[in-house]
PDB file of C-alpha atoms in Angstrom:
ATOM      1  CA  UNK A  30      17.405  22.411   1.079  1.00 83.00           C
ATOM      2  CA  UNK A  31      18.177  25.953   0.348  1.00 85.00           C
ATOM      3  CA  UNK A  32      21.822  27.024  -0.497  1.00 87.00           C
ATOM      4  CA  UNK A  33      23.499  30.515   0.918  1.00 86.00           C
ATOM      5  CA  UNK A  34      22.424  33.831  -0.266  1.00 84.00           C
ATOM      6  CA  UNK A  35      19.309  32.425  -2.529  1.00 82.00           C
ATOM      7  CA  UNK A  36      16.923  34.886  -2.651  1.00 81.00           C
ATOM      8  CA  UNK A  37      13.452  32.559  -1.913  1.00 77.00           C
ATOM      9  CA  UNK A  38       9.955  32.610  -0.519  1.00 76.00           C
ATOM     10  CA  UNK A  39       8.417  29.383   1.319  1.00 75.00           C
ATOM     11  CA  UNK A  40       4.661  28.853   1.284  1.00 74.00           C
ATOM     12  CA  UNK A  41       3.198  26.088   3.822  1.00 70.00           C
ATOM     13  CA  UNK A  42      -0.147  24.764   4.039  1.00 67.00           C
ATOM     14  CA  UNK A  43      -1.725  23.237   7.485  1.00 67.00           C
ATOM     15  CA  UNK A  44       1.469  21.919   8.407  1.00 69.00           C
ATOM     16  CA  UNK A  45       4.496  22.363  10.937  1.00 75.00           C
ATOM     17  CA  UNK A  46       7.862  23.529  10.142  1.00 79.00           C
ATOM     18  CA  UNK A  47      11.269  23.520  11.940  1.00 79.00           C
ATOM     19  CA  UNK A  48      13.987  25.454   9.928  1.00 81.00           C
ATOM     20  CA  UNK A  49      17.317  24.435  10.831  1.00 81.00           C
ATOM     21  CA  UNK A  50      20.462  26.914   9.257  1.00 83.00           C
ATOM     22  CA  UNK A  51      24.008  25.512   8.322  1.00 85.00           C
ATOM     23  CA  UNK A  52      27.011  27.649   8.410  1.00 85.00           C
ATOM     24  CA  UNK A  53      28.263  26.671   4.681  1.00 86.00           C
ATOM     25  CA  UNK A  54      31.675  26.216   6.180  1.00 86.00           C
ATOM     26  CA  UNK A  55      30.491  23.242   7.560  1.00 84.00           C
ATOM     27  CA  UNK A  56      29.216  21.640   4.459  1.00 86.00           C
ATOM     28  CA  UNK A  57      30.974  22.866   1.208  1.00 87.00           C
ATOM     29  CA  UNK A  58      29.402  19.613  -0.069  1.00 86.00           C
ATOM     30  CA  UNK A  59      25.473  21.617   0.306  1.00 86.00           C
ATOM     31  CA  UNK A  60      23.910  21.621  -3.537  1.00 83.00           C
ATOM     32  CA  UNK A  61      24.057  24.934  -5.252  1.00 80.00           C
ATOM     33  CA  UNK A  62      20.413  24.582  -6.352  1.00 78.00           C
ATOM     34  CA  UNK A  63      17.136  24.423  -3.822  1.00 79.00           C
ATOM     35  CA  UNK A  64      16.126  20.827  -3.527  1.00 79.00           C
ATOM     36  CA  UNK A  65      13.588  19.106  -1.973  1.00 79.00           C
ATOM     37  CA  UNK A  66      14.737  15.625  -0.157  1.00 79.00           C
ATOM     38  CA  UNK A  67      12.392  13.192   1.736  1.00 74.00           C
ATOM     39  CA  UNK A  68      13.251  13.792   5.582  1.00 79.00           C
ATOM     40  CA  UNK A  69      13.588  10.582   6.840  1.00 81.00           C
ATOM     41  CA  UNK A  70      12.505   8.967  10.342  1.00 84.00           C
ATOM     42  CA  UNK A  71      15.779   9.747  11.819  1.00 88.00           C
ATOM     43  CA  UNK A  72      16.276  12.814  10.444  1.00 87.00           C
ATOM     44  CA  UNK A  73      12.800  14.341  11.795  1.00 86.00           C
ATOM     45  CA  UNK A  74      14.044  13.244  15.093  1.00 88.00           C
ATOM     46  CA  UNK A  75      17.220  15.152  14.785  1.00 88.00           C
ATOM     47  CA  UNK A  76      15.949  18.090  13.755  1.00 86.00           C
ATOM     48  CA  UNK A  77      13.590  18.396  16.801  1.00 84.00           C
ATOM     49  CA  UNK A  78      16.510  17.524  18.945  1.00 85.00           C
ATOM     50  CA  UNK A  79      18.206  20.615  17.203  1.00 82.00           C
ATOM     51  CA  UNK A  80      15.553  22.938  17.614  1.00 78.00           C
ATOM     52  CA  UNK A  81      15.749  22.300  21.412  1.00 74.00           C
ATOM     53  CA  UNK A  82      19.765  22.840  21.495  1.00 70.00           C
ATOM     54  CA  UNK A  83      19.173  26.790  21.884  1.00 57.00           C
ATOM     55  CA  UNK A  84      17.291  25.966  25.186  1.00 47.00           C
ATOM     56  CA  UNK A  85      19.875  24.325  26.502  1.00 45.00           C
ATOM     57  CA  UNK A  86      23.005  26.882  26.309  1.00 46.00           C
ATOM     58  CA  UNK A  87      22.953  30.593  26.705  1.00 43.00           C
ATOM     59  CA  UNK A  88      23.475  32.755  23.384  1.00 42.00           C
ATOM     60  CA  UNK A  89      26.977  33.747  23.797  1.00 43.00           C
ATOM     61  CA  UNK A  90      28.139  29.350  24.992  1.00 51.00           C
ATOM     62  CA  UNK A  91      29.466  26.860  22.599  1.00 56.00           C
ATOM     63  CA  UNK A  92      28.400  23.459  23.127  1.00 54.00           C
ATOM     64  CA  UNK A  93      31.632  20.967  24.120  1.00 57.00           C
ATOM     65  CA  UNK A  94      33.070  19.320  20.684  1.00 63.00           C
ATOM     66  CA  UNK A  95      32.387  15.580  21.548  1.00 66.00           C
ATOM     67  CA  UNK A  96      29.067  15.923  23.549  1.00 74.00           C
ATOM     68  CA  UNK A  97      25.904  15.576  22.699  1.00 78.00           C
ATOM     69  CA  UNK A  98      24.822  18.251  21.033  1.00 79.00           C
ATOM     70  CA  UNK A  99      28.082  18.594  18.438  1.00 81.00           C
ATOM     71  CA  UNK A 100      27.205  14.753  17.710  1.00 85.00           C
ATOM     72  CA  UNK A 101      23.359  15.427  17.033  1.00 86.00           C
ATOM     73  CA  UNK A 102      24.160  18.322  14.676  1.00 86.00           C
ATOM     74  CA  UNK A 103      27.075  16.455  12.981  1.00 87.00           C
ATOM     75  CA  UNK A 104      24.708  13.635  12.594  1.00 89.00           C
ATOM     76  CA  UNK A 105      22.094  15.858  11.021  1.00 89.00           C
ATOM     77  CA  UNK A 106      25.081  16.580   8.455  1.00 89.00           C
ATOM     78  CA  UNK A 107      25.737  13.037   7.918  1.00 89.00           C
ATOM     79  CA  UNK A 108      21.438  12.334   6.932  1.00 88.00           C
ATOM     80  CA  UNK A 109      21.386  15.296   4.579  1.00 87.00           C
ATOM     81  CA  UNK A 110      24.242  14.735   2.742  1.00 85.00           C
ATOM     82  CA  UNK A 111      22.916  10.947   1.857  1.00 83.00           C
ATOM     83  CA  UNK A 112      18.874  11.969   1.207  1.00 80.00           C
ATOM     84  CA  UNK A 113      18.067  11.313  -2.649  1.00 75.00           C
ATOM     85  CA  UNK A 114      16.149  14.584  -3.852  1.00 74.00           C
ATOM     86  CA  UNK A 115      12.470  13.926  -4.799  1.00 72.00           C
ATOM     87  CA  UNK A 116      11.499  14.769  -8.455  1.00 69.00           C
ATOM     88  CA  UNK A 117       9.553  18.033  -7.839  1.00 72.00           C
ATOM     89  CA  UNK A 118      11.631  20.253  -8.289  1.00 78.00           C
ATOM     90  CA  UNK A 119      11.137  22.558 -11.140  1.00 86.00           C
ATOM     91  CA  UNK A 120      13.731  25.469 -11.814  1.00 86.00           C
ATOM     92  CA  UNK A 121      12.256  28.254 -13.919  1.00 89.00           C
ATOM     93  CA  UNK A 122      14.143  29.448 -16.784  1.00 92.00           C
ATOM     94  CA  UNK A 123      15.873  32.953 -17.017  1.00 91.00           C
ATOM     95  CA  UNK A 124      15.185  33.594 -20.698  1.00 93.00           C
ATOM     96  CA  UNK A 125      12.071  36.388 -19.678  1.00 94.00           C
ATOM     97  CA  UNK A 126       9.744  34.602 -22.689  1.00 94.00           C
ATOM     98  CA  UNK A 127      10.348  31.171 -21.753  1.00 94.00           C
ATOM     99  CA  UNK A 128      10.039  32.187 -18.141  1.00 94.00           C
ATOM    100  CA  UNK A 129       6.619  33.910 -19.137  1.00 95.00           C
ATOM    101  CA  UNK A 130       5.113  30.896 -20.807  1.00 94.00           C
ATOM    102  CA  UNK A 131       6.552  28.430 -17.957  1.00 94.00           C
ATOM    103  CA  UNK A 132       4.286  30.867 -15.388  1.00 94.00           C
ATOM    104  CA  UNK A 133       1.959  30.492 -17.764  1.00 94.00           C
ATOM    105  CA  UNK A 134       1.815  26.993 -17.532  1.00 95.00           C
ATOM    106  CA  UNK A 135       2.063  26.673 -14.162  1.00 92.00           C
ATOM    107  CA  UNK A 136      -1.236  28.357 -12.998  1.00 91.00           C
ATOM    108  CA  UNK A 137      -2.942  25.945 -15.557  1.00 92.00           C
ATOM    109  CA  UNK A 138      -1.534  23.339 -16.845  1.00 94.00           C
ATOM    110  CA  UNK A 139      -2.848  20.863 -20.006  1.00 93.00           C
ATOM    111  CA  UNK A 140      -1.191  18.562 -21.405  1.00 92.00           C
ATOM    112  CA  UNK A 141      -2.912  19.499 -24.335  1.00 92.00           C
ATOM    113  CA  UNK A 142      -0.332  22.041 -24.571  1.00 93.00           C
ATOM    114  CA  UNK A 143       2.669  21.416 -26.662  1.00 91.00           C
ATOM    115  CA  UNK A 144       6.394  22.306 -26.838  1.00 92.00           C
ATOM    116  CA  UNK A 145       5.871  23.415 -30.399  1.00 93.00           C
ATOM    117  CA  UNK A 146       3.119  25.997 -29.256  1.00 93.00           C
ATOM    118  CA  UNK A 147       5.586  27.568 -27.175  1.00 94.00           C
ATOM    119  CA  UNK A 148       8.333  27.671 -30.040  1.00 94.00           C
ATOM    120  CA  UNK A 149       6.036  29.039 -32.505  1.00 95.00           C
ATOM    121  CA  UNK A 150       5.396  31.679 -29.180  1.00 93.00           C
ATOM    122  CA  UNK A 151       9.236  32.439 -28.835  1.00 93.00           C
ATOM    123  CA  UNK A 152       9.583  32.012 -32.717  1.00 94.00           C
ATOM    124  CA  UNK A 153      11.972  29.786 -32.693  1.00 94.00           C
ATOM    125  CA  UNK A 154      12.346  26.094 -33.982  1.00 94.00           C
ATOM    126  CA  UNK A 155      11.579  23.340 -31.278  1.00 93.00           C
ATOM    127  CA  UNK A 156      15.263  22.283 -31.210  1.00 93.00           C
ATOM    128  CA  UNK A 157      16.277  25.566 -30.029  1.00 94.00           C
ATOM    129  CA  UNK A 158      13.159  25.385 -27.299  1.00 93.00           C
ATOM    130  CA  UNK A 159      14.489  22.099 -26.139  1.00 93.00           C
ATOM    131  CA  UNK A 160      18.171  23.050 -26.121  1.00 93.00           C
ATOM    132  CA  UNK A 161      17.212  26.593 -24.240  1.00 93.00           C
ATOM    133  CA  UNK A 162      15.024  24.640 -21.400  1.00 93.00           C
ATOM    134  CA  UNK A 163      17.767  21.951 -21.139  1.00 93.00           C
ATOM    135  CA  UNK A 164      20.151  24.495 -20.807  1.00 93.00           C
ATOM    136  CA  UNK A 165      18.885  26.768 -18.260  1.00 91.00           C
ATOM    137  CA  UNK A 166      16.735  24.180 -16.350  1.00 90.00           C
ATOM    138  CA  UNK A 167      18.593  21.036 -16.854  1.00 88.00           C
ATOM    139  CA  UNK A 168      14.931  19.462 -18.294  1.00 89.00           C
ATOM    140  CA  UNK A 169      13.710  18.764 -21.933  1.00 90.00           C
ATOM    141  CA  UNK A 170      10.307  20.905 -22.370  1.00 91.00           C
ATOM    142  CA  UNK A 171       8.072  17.134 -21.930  1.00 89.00           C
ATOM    143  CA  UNK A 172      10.234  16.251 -18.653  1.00 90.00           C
ATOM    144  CA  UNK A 173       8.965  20.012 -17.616  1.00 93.00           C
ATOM    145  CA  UNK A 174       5.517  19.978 -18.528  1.00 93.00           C
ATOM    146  CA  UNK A 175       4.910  16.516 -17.019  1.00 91.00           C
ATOM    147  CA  UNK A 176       6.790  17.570 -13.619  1.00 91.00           C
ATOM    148  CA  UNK A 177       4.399  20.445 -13.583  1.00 93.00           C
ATOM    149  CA  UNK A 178       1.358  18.751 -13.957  1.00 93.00           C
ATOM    150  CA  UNK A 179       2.657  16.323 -10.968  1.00 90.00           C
ATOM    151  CA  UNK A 180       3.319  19.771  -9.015  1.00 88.00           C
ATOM    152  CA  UNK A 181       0.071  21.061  -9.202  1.00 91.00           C
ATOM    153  CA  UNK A 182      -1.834  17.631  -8.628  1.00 91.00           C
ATOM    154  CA  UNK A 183      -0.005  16.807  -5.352  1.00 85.00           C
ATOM    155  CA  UNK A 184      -1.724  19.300  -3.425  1.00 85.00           C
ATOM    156  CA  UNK A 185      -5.298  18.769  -5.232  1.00 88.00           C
ATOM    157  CA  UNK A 186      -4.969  14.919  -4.521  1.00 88.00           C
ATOM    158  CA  UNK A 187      -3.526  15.774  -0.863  1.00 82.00           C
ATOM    159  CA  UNK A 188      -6.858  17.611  -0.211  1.00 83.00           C
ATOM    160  CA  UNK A 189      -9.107  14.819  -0.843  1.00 86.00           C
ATOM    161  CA  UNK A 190      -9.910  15.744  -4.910  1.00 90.00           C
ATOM    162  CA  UNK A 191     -10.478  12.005  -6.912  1.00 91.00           C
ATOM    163  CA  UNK A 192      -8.294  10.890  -9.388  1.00 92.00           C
ATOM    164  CA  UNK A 193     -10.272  11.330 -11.854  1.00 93.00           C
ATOM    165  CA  UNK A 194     -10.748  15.076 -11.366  1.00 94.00           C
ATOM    166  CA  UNK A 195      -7.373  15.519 -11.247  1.00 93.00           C
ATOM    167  CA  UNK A 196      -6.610  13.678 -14.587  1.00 94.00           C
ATOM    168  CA  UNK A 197      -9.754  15.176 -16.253  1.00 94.00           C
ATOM    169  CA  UNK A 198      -8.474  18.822 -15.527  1.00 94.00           C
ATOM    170  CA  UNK A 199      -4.969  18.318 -16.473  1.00 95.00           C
ATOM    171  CA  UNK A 200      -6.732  17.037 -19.770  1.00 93.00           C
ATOM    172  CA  UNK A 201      -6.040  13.280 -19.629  1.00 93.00           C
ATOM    173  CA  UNK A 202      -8.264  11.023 -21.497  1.00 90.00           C
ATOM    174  CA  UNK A 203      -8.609   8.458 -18.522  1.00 93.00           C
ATOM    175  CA  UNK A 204      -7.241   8.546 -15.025  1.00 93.00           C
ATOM    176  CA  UNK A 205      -5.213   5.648 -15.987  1.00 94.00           C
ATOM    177  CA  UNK A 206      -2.993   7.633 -18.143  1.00 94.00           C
ATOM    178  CA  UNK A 207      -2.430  10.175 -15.680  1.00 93.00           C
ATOM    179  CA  UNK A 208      -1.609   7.583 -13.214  1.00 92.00           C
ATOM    180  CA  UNK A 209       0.715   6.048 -15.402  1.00 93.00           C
ATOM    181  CA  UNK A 210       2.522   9.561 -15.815  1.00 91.00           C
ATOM    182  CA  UNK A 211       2.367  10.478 -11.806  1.00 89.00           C
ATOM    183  CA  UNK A 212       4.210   6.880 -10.903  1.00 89.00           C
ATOM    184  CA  UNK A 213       6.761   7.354 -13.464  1.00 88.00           C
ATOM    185  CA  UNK A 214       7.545  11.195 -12.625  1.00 85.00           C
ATOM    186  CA  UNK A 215       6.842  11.104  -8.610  1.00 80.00           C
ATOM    187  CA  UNK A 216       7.411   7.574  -8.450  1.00 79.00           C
ATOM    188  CA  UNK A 217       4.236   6.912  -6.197  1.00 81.00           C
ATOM    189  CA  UNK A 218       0.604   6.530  -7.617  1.00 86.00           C
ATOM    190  CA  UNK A 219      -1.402   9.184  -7.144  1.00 86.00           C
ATOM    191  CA  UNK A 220      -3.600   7.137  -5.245  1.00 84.00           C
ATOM    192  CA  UNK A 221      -1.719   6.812  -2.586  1.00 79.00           C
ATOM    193  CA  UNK A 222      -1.296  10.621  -1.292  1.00 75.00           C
ATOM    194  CA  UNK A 223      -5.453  10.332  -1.564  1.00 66.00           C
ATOM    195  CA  UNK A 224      -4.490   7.257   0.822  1.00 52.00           C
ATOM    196  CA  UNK A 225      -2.358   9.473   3.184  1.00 50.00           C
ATOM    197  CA  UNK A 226      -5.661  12.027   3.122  1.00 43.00           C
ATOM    198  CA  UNK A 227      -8.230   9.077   3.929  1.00 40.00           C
ATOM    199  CA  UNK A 228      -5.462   8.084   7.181  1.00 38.00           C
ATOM    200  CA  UNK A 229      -5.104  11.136   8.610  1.00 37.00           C
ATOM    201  CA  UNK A 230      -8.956  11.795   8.887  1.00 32.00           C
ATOM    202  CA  UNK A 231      -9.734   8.368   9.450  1.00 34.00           C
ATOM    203  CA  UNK A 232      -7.208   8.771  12.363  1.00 35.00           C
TER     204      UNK A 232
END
């Protein structure tokens, strides 16, 4: 979920993507932050019914108030203002040297790395690190670290890589303790997106 007038970039890999856009008018509920939500069943199903709406009426019609199409789109409204967002979303600071060492840590992350590496970076005490990601991110500098790791295991696990790998590269001891970690943060093991690999393929 993207709100008005945020500037943003979208990368997709072998998958399909319907983009539906919301007048924000009609919901001045809409977070002010991007967040990512779990589409559910029903929701899927009402966003291809949307995407076929434009087929149906010429540019310049409006669809009648109480038929069908007003009542998929107002149903649409109904889903995403009840989805739960998913814990993978992870805002980058605006402080330029905190910013650089969160890049930093994105494109290779450890957690051998440590909050008071990056305060002795930004010379500055730990406290103020903490109280400068909390306040520009809404996350403590662990919280961050750890969602990052999840972030860039999801897509290694999605393509088929082990466990193990994964949890060797990130630098954990035994996959056990990065399991541990993924269930707590994602709250799914990271066995089981290797699962949803070994299902599609199978299938």
């Amino acid at each position: 979920m993207i709100p008005a007038g945020v500037a943003h970039a979208v990368t997709m890999d072998g998958v399909s993507t319907r983009s539906l856009y919301i007048e924000p008018s009609a919901a001045p509920w809409f977070p002010v932050r991007c967040r990512v939500v779990a589409v559910s069943s029903l929701l899927r199903e009402l966003l291809v019914a949307a995407v076929d709406v434009d087929v149906e009426l010429n540019v310049e019609d409006d669809f009648p108030a109480h038929g069908r199409s007003a009542a998929v789109f107002q149903l649409i409204l109904h889903e995403l203002r009840d989805l739960a967002p998913l814990p993978v979303e992870l805002p980058l600071p605006r402080h330029p040297g905190l910013r650089a060492l969160c890049a930093q840590y994105l494109a290779a992350p450890s957690i051998h790395d440590s909050p008071t590496r990056w305060a002795d970076r930004l010379h500055v005490s730990e406290r103020t690190l903490h109280r400068l990601l909390i306040s520009e991110t809404g996350m403590s500098a662990s919280s961050w670290m750890q969602r990052a790791c999840i972030l860039h295991a999801l897509p290694k696990l999605s393509a088929g890589a082990s466990v193990t790998a994964v949890a060797s590269e990130l630098g954990y001891s035994t996959p056990a303790a990065f399991a541990a970690m993924c269930t707590r943060v994602s709250g799914a093991p990271p066995s089981s997106y290797r699962a949803r690999v070994t299902t599609q393929t199978q299938g």
